[in-house]
Coordinates of C-alpha atoms in Angstrom, one line a residue:
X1 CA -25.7 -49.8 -12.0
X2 CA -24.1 -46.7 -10.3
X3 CA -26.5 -44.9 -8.1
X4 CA -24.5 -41.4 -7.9
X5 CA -26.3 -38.8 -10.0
X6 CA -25.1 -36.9 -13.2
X7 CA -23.5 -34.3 -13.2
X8 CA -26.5 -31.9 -14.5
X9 CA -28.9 -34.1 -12.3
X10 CA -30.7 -32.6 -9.3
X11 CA -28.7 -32.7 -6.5
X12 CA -30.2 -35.3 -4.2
X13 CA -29.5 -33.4 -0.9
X14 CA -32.6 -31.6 -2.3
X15 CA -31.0 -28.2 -2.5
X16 CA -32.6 -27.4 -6.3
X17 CA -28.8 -27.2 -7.5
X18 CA -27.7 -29.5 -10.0
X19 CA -25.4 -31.8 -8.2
X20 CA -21.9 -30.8 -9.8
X21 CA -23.0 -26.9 -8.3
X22 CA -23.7 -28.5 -4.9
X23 CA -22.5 -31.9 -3.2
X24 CA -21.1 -32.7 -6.4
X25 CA -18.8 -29.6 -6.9
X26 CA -15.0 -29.9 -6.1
X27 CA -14.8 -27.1 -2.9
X28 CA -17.6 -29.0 -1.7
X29 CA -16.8 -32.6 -1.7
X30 CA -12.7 -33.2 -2.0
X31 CA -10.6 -36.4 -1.9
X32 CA -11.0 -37.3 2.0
X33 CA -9.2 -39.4 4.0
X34 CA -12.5 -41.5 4.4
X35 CA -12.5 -41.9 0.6
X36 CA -8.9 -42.9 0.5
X37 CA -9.6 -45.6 3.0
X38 CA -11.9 -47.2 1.2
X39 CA -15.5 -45.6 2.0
X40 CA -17.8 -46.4 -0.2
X41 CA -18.5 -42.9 -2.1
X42 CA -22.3 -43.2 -1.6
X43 CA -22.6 -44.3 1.4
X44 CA -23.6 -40.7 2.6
X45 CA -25.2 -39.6 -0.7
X46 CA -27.9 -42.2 -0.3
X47 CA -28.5 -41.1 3.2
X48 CA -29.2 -37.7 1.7
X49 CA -31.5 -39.2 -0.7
X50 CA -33.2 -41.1 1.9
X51 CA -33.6 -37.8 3.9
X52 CA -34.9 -35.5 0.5
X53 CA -38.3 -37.6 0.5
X54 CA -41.4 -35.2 1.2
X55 CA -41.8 -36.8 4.5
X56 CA -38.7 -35.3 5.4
X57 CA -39.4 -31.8 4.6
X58 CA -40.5 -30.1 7.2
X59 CA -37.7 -32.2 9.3
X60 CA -35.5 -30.4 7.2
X61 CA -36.3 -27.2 7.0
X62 CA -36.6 -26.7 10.6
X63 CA -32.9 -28.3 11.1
X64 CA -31.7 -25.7 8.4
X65 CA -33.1 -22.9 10.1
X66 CA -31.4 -23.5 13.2
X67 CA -27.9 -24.3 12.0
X68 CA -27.7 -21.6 9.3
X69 CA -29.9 -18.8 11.4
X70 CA -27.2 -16.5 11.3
X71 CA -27.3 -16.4 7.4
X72 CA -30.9 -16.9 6.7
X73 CA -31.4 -13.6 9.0
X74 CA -29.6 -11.6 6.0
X75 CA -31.9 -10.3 3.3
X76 CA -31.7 -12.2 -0.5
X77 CA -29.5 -9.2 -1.3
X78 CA -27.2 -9.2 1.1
X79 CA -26.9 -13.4 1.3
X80 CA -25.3 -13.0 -1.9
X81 CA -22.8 -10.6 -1.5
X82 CA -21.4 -12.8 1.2
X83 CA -21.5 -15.6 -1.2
X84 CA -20.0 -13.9 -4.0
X85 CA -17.2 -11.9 -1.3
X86 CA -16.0 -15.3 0.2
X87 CA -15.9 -18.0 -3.1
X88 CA -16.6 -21.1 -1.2
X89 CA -17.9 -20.6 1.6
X90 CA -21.3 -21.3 0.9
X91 CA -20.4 -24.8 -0.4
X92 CA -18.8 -25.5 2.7
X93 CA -21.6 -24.1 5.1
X94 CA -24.2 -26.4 3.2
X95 CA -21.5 -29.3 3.5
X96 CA -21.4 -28.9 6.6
X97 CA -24.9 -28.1 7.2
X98 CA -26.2 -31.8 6.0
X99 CA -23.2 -33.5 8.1
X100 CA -25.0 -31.8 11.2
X101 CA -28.2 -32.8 10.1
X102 CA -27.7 -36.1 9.0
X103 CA -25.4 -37.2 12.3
X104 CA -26.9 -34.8 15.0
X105 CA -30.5 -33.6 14.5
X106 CA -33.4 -34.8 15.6
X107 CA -36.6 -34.3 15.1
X108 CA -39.8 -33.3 17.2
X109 CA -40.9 -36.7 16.9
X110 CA -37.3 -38.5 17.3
X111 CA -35.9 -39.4 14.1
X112 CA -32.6 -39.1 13.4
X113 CA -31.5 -39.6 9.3
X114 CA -28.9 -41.9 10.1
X115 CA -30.7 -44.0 12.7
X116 CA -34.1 -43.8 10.3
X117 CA -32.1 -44.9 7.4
X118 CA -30.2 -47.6 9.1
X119 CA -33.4 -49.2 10.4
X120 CA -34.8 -49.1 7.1
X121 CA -32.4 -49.9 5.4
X122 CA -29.2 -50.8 6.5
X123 CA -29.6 -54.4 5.2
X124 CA -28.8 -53.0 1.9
X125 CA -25.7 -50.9 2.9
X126 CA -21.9 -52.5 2.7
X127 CA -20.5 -52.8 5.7
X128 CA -18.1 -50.8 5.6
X129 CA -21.1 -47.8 5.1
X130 CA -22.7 -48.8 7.7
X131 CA -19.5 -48.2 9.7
X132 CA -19.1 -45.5 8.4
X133 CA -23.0 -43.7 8.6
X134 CA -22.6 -45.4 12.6
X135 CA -19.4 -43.6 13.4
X136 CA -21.0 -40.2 11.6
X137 CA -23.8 -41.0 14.4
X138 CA -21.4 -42.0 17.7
X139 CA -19.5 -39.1 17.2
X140 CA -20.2 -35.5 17.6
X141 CA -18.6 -32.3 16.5
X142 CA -16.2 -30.3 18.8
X143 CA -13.3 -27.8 19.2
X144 CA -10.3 -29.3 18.7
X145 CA -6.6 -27.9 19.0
X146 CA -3.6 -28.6 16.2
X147 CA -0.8 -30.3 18.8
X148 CA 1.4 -31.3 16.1
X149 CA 1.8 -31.8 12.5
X150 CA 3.4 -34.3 10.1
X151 CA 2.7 -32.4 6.4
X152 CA 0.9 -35.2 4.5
X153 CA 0.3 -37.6 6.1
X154 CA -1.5 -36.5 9.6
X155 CA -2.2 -34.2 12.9
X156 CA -2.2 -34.2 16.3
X157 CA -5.7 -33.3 17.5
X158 CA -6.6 -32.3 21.3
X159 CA -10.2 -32.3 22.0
X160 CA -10.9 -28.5 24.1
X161 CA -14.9 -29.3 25.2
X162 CA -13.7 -32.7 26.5
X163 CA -11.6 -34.4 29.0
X164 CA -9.9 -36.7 26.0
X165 CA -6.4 -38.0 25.1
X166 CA -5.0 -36.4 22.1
X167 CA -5.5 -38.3 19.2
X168 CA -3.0 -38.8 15.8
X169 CA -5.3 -38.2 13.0
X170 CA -4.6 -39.1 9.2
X171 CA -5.3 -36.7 7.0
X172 CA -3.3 -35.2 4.2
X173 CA -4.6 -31.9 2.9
X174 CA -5.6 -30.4 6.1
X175 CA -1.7 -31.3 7.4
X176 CA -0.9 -29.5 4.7
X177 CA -2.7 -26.0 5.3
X178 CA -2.9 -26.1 9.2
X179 CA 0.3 -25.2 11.6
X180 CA 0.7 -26.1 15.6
X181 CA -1.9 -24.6 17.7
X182 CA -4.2 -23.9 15.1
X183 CA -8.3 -24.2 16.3
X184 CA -10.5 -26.8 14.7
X185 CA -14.0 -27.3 14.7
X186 CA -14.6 -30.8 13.3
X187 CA -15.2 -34.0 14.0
X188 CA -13.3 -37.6 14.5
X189 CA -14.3 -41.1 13.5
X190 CA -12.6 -44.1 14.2
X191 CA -12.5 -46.0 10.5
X192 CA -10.9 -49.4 9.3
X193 CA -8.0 -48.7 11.9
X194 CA -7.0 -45.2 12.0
X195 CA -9.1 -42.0 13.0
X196 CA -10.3 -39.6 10.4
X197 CA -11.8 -36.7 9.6
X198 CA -15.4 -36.4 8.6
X199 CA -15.0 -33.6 6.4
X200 CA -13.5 -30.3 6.1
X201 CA -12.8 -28.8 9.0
X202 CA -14.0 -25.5 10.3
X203 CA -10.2 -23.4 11.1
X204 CA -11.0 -20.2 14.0
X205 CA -8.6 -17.5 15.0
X206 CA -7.5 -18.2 18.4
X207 CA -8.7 -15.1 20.1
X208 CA -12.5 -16.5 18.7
X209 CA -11.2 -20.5 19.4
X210 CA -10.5 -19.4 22.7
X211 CA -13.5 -17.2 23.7
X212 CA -16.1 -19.9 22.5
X213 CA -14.7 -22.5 24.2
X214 CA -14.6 -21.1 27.6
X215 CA -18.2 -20.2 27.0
X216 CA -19.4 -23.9 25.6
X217 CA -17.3 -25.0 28.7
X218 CA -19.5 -23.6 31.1
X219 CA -22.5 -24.6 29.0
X220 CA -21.8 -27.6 28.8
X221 CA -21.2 -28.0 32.3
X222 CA -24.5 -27.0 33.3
X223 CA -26.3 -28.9 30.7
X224 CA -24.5 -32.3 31.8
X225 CA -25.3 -31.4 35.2
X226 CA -29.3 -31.9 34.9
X227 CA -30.7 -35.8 35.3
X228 CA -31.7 -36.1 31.2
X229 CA -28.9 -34.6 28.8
X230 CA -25.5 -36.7 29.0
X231 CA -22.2 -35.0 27.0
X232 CA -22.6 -36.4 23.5
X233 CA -26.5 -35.5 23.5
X234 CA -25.0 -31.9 24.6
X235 CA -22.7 -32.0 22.1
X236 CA -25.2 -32.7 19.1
X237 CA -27.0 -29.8 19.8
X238 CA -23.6 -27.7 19.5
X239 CA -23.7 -27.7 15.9
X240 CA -25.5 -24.8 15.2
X241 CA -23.7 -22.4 18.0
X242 CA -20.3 -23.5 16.3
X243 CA -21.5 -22.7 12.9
X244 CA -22.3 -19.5 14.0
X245 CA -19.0 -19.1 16.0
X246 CA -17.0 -19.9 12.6
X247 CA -19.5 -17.5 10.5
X248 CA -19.2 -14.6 13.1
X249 CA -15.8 -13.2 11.5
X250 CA -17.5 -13.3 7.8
X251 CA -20.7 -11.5 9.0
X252 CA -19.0 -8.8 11.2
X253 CA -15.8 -8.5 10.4
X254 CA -13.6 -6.3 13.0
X255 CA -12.6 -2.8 11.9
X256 CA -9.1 -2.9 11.6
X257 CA -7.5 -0.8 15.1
X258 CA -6.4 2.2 14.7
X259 CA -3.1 2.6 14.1
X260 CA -0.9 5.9 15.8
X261 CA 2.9 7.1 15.3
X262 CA 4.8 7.4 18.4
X263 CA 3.5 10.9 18.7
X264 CA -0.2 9.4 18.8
X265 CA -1.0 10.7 15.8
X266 CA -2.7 9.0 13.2
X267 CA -0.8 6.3 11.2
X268 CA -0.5 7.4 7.1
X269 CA 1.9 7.1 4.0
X270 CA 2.6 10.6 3.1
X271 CA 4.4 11.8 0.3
X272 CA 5.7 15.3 -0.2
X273 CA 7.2 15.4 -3.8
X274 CA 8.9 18.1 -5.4
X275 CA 10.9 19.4 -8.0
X276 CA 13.7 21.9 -9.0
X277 CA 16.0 22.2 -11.8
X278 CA 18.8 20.4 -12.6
X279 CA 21.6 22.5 -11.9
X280 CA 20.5 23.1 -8.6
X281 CA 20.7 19.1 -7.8
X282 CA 24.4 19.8 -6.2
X283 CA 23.1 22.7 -4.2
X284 CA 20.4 21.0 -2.6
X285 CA 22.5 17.9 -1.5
X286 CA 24.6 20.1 -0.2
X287 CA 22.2 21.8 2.3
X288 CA 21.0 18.6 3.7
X289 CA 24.1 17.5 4.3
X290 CA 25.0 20.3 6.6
X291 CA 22.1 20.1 9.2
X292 CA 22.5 18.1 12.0
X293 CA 19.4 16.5 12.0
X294 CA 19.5 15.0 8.7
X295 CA 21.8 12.0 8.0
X296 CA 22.9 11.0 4.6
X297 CA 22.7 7.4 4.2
X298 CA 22.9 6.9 0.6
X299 CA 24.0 9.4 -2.4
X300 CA 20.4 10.7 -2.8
X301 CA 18.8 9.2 0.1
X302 CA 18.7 11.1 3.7
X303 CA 17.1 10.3 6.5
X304 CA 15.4 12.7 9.4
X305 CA 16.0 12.4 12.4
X306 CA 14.3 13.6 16.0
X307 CA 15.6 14.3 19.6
X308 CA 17.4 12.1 21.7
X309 CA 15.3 9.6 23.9
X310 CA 15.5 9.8 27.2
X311 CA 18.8 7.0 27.0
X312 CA 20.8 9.6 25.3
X313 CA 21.6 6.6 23.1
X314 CA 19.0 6.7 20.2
X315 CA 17.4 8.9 17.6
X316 CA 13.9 8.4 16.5
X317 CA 12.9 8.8 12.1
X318 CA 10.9 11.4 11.7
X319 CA 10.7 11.1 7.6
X320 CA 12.9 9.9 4.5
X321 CA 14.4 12.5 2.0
X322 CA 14.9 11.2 -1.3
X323 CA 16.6 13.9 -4.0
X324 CA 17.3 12.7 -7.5
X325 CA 18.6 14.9 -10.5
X326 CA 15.1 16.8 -10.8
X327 CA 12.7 15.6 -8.3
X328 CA 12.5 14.7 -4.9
X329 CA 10.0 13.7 -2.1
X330 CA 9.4 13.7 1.8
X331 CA 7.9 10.6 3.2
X332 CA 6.2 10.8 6.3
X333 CA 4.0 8.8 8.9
X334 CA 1.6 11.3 9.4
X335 CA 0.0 14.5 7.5
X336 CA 1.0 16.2 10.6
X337 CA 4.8 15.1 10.4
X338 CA 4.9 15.7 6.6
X339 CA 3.9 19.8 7.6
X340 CA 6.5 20.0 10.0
X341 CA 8.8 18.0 7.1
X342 CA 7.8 21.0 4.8
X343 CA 8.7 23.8 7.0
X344 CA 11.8 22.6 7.3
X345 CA 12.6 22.1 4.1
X346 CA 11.2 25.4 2.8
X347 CA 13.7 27.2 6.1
X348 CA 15.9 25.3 4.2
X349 CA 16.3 25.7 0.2
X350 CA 16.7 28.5 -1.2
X351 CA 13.2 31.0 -1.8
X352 CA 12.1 29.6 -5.2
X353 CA 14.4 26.9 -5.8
X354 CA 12.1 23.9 -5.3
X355 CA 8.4 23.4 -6.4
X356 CA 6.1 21.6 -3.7
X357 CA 3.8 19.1 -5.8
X358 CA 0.1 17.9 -4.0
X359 CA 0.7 16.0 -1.2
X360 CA 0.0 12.8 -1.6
X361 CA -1.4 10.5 1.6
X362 CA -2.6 6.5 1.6
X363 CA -4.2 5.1 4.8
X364 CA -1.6 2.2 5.5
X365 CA -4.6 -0.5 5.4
X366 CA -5.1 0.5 2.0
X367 CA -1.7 0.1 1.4
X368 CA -1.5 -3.6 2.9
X369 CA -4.7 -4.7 0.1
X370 CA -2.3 -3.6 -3.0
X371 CA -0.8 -6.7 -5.3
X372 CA 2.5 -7.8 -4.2
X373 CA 5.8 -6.6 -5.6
X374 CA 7.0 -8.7 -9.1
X375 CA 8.8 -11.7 -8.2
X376 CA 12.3 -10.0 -9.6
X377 CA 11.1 -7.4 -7.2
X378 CA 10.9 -9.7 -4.3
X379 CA 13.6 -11.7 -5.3
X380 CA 16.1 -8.0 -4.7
X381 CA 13.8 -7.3 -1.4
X382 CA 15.0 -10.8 0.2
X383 CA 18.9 -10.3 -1.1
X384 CA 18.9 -7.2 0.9
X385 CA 17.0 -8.4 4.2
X386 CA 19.7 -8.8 7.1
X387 CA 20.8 -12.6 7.7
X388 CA 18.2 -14.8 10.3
X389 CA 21.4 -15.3 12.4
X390 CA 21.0 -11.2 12.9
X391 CA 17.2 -11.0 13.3
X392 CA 16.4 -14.5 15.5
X393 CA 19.7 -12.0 17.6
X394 CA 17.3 -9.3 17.7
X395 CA 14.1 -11.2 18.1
X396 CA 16.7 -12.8 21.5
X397 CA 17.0 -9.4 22.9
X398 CA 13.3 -8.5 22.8
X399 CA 11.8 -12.0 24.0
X400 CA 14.7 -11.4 27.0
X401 CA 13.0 -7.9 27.8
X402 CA 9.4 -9.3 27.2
X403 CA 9.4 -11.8 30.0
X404 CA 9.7 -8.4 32.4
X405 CA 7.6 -6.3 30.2
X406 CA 4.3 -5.3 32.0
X407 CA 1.8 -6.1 29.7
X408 CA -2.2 -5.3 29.5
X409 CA -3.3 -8.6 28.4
X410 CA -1.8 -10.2 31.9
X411 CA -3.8 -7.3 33.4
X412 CA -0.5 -5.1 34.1
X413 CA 1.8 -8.1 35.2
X414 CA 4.8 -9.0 33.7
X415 CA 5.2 -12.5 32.0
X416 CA 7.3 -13.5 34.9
X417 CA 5.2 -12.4 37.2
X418 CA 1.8 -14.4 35.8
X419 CA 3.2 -17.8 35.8
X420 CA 3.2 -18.0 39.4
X421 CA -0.5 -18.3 39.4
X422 CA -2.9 -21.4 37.6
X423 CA -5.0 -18.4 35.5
X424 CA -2.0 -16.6 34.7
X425 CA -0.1 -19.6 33.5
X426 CA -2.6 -20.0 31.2
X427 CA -2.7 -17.2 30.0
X428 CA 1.1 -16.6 29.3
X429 CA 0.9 -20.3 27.6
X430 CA -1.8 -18.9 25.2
X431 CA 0.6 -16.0 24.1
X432 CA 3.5 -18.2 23.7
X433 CA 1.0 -21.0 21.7
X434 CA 0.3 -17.4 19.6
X435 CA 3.7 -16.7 18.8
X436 CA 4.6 -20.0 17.9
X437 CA 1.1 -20.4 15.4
X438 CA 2.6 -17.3 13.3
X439 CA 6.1 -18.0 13.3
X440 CA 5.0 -21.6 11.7
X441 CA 3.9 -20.0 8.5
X442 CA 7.0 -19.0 8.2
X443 CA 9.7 -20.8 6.3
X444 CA 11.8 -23.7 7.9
X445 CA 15.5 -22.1 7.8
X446 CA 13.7 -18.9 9.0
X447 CA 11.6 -19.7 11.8
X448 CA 12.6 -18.8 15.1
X449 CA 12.7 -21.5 18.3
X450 CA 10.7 -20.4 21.2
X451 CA 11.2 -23.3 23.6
X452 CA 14.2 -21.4 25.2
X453 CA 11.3 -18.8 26.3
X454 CA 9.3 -21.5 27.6
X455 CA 12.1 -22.3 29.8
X456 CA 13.1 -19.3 30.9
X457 CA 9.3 -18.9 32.1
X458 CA 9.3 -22.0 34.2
X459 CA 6.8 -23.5 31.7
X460 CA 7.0 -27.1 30.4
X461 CA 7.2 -27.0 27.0
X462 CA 4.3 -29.3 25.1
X463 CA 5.6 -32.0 23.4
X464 CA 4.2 -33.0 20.0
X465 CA 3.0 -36.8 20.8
X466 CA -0.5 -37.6 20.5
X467 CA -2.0 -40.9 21.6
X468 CA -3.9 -43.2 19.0
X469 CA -7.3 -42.8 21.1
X470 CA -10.2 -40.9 20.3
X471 CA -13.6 -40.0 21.7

């Protein structure tokens, strides 16, 4: 008789939830790789039973406060507006709450689920569970970054907390969402021959991957320094300050920068519309055409044009002129820019000719959040985009310039310049490992090759082979 619980059943994890709105829900417990490899479906789920008995409750409780202390510090009210803003994500926190507490915790008084479950009993369990529930217990949770993938069928994983090999991992729906240089939180388990995933994985932006680790580094290093605490004991107790790391971006999202024209002032999407009759469509076109600074590049479509730059060569856009049989509008990049757009135009028409409508301004953020364009629409925006050959020509040109481009994040040196040193070489590697995680979104045909810039730096660039061994 199956042991796994109906659908409208409690869940067993001891949540309250019936178990197809908890462990039992799709987001929460996918096809793995463990599953496909023949792991027993239970095995965990009776573990969770085992670990929902009263004598397990204050256990428990005390585990869940200090892996999900940043959300339990939110008020009921505001808990659940991060639940209902990110569909999900609490499924996947509790998911990966009871992996924590079932493979890392222990109690005051020593007990661990696994090893308590095991001991009690483990004579009942397959063996290939028992595998399974020991490998959940040998091996701990860590930062991991994507060094290559294969789409469906596997990844690449380097271990960042730990001097490790890389090791090939199979797994098919995370090599299917994740891209080169991508950051991981999970952990790896050796399992009837190849190395898997224990669940889903926890994916942080770089900038975060990168920060955390250099701190858990130097923790690390001075916990495995003292007589008692070895890495993987380290290690267990991690699970809560990565949690925490991966929730960080949900609870206090960044304001997005500020964004500036080339004048420094702020960045908007202003619109100037206006209208005039008919009959004075003709007259209008006319008087654009005849100033210097306004260039006709279509039959009703004009573009405005600034000063020279300090080449000679170029001409910065000031605005876009758009006039059509009745109507026409100014489009700026700044309420600023759209006045000055104004004044011209009203030195230019004739008195009384055109009516100004309400300006109309939309912060460019805003702008980014609206639906996307029709797909007929799309389809005319990508037969008008310029060939790759022309862009990967431009995108030549500017990687050229970069490499002698002084640059903040390099702390005012060039590219060039930081490679000669072990911190800087890092560094510059982490930009080009940035560049490369983007472009991989992209499509195949249009993706452009930056091993070239890694030559031109003096930089080795990583090759995608990972060996078979794990931790």
């Amino acid at each position: 008789m199956s042991t796994k619980p109906g659908r409208n059943d409690p869940c067993p994890c001891g949540s309250g939830k019936k178990y197809k709105h908890c462990c039992g829900a799709p987001s929460v417990q996918p096809e793995t790789p463990a599953r496909r490899a023949g792991l027993p479906e239970d095995a965990v789920g009776r573990v969770l039973r085992f670990v929902a008995r009263p004598d397990w409750d204050r256990a428990r409780e005390a585990a869940r406060a200090q892996f999900l202390a940043p959300v339990l510090a939110l008020d009921d009210e505001a808990r659940a507006t991060l639940w209902a803003a990110h569909p999900g994500l609490e499924g996947l926190v509790e998911m990966h709450f009871y992996e924590w507490l079932l493979a890392d915790y222990v109690d005051p008084t020593g007990r661990n689920p696994i090893d308590e479950y095991l001991r009690r009993r483990g004579w009942q369990e397959t063996s290939a569970g028992q595998d399974w529930l020991t490998g959940l217990r040998q091996h701990r949770l860590s930062v991991y970054e994507v060094q290559a993938v294969t789409s469906g069928e596997g990844l690449v994983l380097k271990d960042q907390l730990r001097d490790l090999p890389p090791c090939r991992v199979s797994e098919r729906s995370a090599s299917q969402a994740l891209q080169r240089w991508d950051h991981l939180v999970t952990r790896i388990i050796p399992f009837s021959g190849q190395h898997l995933l224990s669940g889903a994985g926890l994916h942080l932006p770089r900038a975060l991957a990168e920060a955390l680790i250099q701190a858990l580094r130097t923790e690390g290093a001075a916990a495995t320094a003292q007589p008692a605490p070895d890495e993987a004991s380290w290690l267990a107790t991690a699970g809560p300050r990565l949690m925490a790391a991966y929730l960080h971006a949900y609870l206090y999202p960044p304001p997005p920068p500020e964004l500036v024209t080339a004048d420094g002032e702020p960045l908007v999407f202003a619109r100037l519309p206006f209208t005039y009759p008919a009959e004075q469509h003709a007259a209008l076109i006319a008087v654009l055409e005849a100033h210097p600074d306004l260039h006709r590049e279509k039959a009703q479509h004009f573009v405005w044009l600034g000063p020279l730059d300090k080449t000679g060569e170029q001409r910065r856009v000031l605005g876009d002129i758009e006039l059509h049989r009745r109507r026409g509008v100014l489009e700026t990049r700044s309420k600023a820019q759209l006045e000055r757009g104004k004044a011209l135009l009203e030195a230019l028409f004739p008195a009384g000719s055109v009516t100004f409508q309400p300006a109309v301004f939309e912060d460019p953020w805003q702008a980014a959040s609206q639906p996307s364009s029709p797909p007929e629409e799309k389809a005319a925006a990508v037969l008008s985009e310029p060939p790759q050959e022309m862009l990967h020509a431009v995108l030549d040109r500017h990687y050229r310039a970069w490499c002698d481009q002084s640059l903040p994040v390099l702390a005012g040196q060039t590219p060039r310049q930081a490679v000669q040193t072990p911190a800087g070489r890092a560094a510059v590697m982490a930009l080009l490992k940035d560049f490369e995680n983007q472009e991989a979104r992209r499509t195949a045909s249009a993706r452009y090759d930056f091993r070239w810039l890694w030559e031109a730096l003096g930089l080795a660039y990583p090759d995608e082979q990972g060996s078979l061994k794990a931790d």
